[in-house]
mmCIF file of C-alpha atoms in Angstrom:
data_model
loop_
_atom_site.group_PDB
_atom_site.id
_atom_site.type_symbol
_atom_site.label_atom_id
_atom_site.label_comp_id
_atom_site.label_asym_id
_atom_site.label_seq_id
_atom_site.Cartn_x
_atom_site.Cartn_y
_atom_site.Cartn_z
ATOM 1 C CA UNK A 284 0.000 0.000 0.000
ATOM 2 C CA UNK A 285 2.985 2.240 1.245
ATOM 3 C CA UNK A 286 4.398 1.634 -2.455
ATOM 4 C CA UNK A 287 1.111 2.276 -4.406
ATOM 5 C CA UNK A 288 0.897 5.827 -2.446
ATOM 6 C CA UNK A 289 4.462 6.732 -3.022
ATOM 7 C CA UNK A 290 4.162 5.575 -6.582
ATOM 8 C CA UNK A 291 0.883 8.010 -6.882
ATOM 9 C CA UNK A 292 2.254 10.703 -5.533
ATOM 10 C CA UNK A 293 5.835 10.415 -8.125
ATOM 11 C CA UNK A 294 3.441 10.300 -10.556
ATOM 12 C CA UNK A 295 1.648 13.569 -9.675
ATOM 13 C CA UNK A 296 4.857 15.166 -9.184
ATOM 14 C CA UNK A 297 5.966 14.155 -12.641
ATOM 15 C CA UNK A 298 3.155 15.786 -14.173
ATOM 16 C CA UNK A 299 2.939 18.671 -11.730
ATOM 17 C CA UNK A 300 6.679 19.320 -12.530
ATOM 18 C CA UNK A 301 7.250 22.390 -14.974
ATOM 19 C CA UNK A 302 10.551 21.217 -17.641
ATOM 20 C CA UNK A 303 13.877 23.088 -17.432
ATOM 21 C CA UNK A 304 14.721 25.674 -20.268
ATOM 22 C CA UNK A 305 17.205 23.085 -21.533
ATOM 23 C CA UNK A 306 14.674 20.226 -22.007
ATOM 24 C CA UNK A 307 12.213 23.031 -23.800
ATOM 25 C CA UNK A 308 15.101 24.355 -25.946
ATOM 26 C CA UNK A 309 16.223 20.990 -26.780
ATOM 27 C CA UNK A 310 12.522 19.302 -27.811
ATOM 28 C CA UNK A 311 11.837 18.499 -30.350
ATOM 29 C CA UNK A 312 9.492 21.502 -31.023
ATOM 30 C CA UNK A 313 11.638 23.935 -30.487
ATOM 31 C CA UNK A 314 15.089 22.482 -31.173
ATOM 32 C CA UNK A 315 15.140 24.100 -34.694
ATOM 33 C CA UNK A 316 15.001 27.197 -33.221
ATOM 34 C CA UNK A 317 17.731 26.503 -30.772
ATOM 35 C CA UNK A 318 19.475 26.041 -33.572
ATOM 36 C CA UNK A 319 19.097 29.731 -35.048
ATOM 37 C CA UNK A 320 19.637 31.612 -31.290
ATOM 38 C CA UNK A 321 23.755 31.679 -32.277
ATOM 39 C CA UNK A 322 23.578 33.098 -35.701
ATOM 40 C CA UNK A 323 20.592 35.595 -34.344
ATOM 41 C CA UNK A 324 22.772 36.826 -31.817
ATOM 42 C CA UNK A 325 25.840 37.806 -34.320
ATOM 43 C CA UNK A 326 23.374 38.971 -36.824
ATOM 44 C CA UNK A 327 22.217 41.305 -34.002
ATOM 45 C CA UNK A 328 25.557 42.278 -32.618
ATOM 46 C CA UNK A 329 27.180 42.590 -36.197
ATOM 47 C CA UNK A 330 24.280 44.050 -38.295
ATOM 48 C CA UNK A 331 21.356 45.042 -36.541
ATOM 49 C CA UNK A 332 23.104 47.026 -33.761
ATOM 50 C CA UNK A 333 25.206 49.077 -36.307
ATOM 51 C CA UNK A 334 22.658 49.761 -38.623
ATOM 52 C CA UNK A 335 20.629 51.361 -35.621
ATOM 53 C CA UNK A 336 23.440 52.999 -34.572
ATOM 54 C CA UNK A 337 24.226 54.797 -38.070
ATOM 55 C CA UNK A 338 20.742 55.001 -38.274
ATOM 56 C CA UNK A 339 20.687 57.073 -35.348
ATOM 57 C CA UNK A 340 23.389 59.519 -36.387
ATOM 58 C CA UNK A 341 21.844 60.078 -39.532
ATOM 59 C CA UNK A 342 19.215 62.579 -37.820
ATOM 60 C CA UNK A 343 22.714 64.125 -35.989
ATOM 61 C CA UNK A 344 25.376 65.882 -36.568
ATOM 62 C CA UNK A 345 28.239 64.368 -35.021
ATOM 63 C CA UNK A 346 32.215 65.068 -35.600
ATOM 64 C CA UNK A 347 33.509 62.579 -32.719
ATOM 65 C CA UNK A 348 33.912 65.224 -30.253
ATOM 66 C CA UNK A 349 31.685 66.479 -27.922
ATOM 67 C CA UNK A 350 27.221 65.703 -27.683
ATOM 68 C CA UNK A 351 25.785 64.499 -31.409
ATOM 69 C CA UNK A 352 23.605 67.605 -32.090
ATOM 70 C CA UNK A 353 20.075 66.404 -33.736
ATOM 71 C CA UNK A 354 18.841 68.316 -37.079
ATOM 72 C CA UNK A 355 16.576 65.899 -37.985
ATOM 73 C CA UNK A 356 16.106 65.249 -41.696
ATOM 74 C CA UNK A 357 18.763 68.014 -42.474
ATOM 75 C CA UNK A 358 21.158 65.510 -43.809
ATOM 76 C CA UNK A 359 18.795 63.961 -45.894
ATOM 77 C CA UNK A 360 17.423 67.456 -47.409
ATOM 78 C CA UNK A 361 21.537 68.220 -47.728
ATOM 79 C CA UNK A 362 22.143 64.799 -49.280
ATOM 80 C CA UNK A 363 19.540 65.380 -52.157
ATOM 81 C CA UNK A 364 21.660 68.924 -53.200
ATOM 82 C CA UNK A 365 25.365 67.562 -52.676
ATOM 83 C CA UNK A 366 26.773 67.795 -56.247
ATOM 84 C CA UNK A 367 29.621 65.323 -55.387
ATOM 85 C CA UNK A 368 27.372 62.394 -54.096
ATOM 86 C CA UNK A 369 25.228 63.136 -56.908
ATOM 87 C CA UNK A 370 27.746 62.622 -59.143
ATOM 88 C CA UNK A 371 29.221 59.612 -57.085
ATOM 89 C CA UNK A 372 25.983 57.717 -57.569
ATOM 90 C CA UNK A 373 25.701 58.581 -60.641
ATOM 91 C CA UNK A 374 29.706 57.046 -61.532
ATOM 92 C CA UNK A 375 28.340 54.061 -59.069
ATOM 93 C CA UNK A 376 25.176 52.927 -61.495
ATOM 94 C CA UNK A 377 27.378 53.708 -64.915
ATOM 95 C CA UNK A 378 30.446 51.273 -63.321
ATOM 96 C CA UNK A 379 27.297 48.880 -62.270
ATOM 97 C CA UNK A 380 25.852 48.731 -65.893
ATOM 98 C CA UNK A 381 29.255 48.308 -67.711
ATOM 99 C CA UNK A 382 30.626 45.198 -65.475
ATOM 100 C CA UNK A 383 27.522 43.425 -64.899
ATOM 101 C CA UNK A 384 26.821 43.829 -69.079
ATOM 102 C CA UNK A 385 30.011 42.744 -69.503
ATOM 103 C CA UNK A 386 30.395 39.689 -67.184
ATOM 104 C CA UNK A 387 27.532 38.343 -68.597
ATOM 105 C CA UNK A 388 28.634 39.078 -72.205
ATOM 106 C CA UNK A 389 31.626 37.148 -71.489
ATOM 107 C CA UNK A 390 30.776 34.668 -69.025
ATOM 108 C CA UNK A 391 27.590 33.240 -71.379
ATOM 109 C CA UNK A 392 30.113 33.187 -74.458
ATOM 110 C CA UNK A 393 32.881 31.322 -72.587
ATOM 111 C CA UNK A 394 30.058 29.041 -70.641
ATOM 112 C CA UNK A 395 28.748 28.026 -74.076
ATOM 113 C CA UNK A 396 32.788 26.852 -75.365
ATOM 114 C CA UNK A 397 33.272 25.706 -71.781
ATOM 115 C CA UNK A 398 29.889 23.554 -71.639
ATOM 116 C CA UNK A 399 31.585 20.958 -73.681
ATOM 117 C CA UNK A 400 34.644 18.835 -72.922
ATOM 118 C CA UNK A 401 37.912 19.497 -75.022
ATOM 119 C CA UNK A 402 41.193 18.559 -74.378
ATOM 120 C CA UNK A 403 42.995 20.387 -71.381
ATOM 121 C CA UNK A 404 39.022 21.898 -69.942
ATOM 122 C CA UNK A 405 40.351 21.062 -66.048
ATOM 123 C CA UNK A 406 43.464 23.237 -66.425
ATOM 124 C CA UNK A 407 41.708 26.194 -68.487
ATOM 125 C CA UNK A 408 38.907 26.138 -65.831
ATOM 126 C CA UNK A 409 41.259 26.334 -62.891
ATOM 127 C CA UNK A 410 43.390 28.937 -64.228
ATOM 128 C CA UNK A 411 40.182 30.307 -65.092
ATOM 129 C CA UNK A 412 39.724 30.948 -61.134
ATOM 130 C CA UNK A 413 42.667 32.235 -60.300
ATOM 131 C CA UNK A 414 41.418 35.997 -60.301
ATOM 132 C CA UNK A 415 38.455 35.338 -57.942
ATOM 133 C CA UNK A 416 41.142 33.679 -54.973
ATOM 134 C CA UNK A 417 42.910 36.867 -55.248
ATOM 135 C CA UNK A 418 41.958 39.357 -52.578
ATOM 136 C CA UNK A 419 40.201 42.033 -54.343
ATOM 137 C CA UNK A 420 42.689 45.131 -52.613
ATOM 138 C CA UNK A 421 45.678 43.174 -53.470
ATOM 139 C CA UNK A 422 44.855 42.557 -56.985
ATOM 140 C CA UNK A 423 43.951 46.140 -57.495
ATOM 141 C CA UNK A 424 47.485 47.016 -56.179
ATOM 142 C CA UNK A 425 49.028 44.464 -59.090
ATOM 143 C CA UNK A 426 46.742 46.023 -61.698
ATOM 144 C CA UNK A 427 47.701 49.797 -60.510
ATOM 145 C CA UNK A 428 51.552 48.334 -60.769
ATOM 146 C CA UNK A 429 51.205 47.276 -64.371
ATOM 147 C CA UNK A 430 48.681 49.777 -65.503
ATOM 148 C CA UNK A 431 51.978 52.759 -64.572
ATOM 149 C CA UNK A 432 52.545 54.970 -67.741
ATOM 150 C CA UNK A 433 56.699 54.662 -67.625
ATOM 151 C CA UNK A 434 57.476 51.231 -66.677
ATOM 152 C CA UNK A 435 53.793 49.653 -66.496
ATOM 153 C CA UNK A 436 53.787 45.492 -68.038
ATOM 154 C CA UNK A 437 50.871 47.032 -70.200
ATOM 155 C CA UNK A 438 52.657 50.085 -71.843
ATOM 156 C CA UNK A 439 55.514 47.848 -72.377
ATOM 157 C CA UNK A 440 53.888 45.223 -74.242
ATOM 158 C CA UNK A 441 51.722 48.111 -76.174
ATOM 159 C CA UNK A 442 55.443 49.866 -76.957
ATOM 160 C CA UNK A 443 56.938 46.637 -78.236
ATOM 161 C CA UNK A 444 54.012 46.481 -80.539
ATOM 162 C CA UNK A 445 54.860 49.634 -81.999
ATOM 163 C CA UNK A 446 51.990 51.645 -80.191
ATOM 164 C CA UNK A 447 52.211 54.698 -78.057
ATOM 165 C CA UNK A 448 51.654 54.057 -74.101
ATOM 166 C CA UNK A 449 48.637 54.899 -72.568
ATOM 167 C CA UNK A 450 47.864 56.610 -69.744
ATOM 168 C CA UNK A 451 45.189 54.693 -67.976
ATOM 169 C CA UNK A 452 44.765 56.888 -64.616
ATOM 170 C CA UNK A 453 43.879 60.219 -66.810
ATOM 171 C CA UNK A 454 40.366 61.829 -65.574
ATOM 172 C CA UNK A 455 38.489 60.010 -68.954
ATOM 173 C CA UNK A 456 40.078 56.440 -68.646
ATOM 174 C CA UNK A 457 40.456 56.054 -65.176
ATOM 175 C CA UNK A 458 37.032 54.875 -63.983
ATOM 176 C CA UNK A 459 36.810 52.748 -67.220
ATOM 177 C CA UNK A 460 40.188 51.282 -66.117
ATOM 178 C CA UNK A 461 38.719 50.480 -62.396
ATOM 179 C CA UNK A 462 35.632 48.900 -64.443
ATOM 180 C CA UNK A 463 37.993 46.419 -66.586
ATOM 181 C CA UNK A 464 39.986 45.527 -63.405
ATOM 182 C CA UNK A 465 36.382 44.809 -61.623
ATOM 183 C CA UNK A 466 35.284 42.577 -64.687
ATOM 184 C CA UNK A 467 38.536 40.767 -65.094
ATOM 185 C CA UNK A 468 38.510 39.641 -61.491
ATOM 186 C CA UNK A 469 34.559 38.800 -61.641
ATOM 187 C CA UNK A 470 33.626 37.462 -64.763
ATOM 188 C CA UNK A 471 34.683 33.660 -63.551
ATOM 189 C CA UNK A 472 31.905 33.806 -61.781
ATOM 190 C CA UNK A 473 29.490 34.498 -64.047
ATOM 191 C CA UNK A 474 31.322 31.829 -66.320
ATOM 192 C CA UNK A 475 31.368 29.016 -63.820
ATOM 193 C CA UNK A 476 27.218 29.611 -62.909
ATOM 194 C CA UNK A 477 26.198 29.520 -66.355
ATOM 195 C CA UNK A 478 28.490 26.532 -67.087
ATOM 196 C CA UNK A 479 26.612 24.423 -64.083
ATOM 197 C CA UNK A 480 23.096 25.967 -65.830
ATOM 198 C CA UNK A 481 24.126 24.658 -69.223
ATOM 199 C CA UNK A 482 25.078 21.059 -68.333
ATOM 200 C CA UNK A 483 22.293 20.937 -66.131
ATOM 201 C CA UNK A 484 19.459 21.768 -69.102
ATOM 202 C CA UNK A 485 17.156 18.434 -70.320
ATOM 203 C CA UNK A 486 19.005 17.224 -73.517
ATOM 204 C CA UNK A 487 15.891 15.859 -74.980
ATOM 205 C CA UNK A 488 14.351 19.638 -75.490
ATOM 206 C CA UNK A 489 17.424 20.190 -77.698
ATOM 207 C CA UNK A 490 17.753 17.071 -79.717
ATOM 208 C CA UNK A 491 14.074 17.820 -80.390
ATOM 209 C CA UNK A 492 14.600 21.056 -81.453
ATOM 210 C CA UNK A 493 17.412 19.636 -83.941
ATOM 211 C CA UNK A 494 15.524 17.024 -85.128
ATOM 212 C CA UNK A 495 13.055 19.702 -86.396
ATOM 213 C CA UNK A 496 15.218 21.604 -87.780
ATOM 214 C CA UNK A 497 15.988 24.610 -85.883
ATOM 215 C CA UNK A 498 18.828 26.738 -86.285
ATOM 216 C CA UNK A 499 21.517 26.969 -83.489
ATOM 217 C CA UNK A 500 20.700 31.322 -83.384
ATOM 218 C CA UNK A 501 16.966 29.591 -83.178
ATOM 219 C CA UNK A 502 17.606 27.266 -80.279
ATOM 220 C CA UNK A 503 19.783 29.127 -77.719
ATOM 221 C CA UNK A 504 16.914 32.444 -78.151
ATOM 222 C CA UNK A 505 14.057 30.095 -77.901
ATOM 223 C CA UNK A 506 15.382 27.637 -75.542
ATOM 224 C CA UNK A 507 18.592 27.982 -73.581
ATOM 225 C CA UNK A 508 18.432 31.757 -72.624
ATOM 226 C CA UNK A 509 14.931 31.600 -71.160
ATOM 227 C CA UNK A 510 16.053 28.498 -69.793
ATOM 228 C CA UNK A 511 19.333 30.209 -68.120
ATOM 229 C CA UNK A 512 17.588 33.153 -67.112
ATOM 230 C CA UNK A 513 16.689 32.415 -63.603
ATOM 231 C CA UNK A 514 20.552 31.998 -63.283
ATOM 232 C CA UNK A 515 21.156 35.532 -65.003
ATOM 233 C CA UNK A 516 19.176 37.122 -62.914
ATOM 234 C CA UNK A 517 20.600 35.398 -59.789
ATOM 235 C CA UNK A 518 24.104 36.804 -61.340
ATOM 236 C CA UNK A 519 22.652 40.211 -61.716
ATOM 237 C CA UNK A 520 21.383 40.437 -58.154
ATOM 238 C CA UNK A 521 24.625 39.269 -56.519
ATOM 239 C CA UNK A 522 26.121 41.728 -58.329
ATOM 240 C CA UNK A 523 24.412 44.501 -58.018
ATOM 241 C CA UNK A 524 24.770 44.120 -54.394
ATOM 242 C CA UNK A 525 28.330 43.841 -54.525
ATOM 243 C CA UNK A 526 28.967 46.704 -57.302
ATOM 244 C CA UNK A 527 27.346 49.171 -55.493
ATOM 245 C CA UNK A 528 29.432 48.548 -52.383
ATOM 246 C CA UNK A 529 32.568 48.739 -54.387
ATOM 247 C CA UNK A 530 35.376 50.053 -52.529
ATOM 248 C CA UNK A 531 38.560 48.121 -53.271
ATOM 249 C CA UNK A 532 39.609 48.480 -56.850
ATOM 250 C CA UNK A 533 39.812 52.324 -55.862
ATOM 251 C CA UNK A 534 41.953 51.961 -52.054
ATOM 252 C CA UNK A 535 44.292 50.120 -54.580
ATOM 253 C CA UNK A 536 44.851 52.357 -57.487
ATOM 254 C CA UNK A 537 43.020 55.851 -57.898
ATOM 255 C CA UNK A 538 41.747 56.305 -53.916
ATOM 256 C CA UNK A 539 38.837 58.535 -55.798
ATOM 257 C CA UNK A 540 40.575 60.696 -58.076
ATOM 258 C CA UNK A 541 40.343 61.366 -61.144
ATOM 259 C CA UNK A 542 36.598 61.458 -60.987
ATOM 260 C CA UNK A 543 36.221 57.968 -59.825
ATOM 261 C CA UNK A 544 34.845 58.371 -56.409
ATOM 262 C CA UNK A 545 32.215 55.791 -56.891
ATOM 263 C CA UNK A 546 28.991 55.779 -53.451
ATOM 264 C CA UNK A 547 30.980 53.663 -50.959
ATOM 265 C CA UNK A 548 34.745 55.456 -51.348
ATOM 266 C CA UNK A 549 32.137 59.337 -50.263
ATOM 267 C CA UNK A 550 31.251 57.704 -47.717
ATOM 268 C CA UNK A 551 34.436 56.535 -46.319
ATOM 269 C CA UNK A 552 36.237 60.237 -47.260
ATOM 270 C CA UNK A 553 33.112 61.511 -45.128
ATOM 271 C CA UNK A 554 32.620 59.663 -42.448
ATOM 272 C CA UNK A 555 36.451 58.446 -42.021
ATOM 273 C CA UNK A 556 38.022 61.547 -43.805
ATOM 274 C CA UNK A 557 36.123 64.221 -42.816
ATOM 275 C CA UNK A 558 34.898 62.567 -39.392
ATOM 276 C CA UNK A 559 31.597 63.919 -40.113
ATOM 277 C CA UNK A 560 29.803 60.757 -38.806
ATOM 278 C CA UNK A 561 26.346 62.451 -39.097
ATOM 279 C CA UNK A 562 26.788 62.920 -42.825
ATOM 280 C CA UNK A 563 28.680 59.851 -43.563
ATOM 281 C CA UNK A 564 25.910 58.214 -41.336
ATOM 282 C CA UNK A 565 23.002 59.691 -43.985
ATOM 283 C CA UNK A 566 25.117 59.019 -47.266
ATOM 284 C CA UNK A 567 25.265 55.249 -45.597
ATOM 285 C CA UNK A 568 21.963 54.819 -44.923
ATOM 286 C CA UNK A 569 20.959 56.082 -48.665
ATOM 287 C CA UNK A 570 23.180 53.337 -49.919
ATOM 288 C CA UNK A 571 21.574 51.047 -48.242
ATOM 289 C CA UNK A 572 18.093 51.727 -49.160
ATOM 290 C CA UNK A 573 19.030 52.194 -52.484
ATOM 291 C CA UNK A 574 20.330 48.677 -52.493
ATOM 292 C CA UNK A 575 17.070 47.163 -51.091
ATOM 293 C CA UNK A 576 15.176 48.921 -53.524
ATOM 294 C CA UNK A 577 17.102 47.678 -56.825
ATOM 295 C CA UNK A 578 17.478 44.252 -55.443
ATOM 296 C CA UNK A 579 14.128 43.737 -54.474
ATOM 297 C CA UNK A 580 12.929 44.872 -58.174
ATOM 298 C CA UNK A 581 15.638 41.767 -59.581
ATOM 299 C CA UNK A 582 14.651 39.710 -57.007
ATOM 300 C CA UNK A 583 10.819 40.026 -58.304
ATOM 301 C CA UNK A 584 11.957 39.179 -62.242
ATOM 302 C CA UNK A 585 13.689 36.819 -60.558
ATOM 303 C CA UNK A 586 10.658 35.256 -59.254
ATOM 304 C CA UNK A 587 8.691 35.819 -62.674
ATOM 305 C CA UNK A 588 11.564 33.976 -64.197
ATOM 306 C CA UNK A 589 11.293 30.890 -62.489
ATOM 307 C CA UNK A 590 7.641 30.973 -62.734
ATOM 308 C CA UNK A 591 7.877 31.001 -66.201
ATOM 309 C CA UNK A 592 10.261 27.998 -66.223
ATOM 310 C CA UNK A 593 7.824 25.929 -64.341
#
């Protein structure tokens, strides 16, 4: 009887007993979520607190010394009237047309020689990915070195051709210079993620399309680029993201002159420079936004692209 009662009562305590945190966090309910609670905590020491933080000094005026003095929107109503951001977004979007244009130009034509197998394809490809295990700041600095008007590898070779030498840092070549360093470092990329979309494509659809008798011009407009184009725009979004935030090339070669301050290098002269960390603050915040907006528009083609592959 004594053990029937004490049974009954370990019983009752069992179910009258609340669990620990640890056996909630680690059910199986809620263990996914455990999971997550490391990477939420970096993402809110390493993005979300700075981003409130330069959000906050974007309604200041702050130069490091002394109390951050609010103006409210003044930066913003200054930012919309300062000629030289103007003209620093403006440099950003041009240098974010011509490389993304052009690493797709030239990653789709090499993908399409690349897609089949030829003799020596492993040792093309991996010298192929050389520039993208380069740091970005260090291969700038080798580009700046050979790209020098008197003793320069590329004047050289151009003077033992019988040219003249070029000087690639003047005020009208110098951003396209920075843009031809950016593409030869990126294109690879492209390259390799249309290569992986090409071999991946249903080989029936072709040979069906050749057995009917459709031209090759026919075939990759009809078939393989709407086929590749949820890839495309994946390429265009990653870039995008990255091209507006450009900020090596220039540390390495130009450090903004020569009418090559691109959005990111005005806000490091203004906020790092200047130590106006109000302003900078405001010209950060902008970038930001504008990022989210242009990424969100390719991320909804992106979504009407694979819609329309399904």
């Amino acid at each position: 009887m004594r053990t029937e009662a004490f049974s009954e009562v370990q019983a009752g305590y069992a179910v009258a007993r609340k669990p620990t945190i640890w056996e909630v966090l680690t059910s199986e309910k809620y263990f996914k979520w455990t999971l997550l609670i490391p990477l939420l905590v970096v993402l809110a020491i390493f993005m979300l607190y700075p981003l409130l933080y330069c959000a906050y000094y974007s309604f200041h005026q702050w130069g490091m010394r002394g109390e951050a003095i609010y103006v409210g929107a003044q930066n913003y109503r200054q930012l919309l009237n300062d000629k030289a951001f103007l003209e620093a977004l403006y440099r950003t979007l041009k240098v974010l047309v011509i490389c993304v244009s052009c690493e797709l130009l030239i990653g789709l034509g090499l993908a399409l020689l690349w897609s089949r197998e030829f003799p020596g394809e492993n040792i093309v490809r991996g010298l192929a990915l050389l520039p993208l295990l380069v740091a970005p700041l260090i291969l700038s600095l080798l580009w700046n070195f050979m790209f020098e008007y008197d003793f320069g590898a590329v004047n050289l070779v151009l003077q033992a051709l019988g040219l003249n030498k070029v000087y690639w840092w003047s005020p009208q070549r110098a951003l396209y210079t920075i843009c031809f360093i950016t593409i030869w470092q990126w294109f690879p990329f492209s390259t390799f993620v249309l290569v992986a979309g090409l071999r991946s494509l249903p080989r029936d659809v072709f040979e069906a399309a050749k057995v009917d008798g459709a031209s090759p011009w026919y075939t990759f407009r009809r078939l393989t680029l709407p086929m590749l184009s949820p890839l495309i725009m994946i390429i265009v979004v990653l870039r995008t993201m990255w091209l507006i935030r450009l900020f090596d090339p220039l540390y390495g070669t130009t450090r903004g002159g020569v009418q090559t301050e691109l959005l990111d290098w005005i806000v490091y002269r203004t906020a790092f420079v200047y130590f106006d960390i109000g302003y900078g603050s405001t010209m950060a915040i902008f970038s930001l936004v504008l990022t989210i907006a242009v990424c969100a528009i390719m991320f909804k083609m992106l979504m009407k692209a694979l819609g329309g592959t399904r």
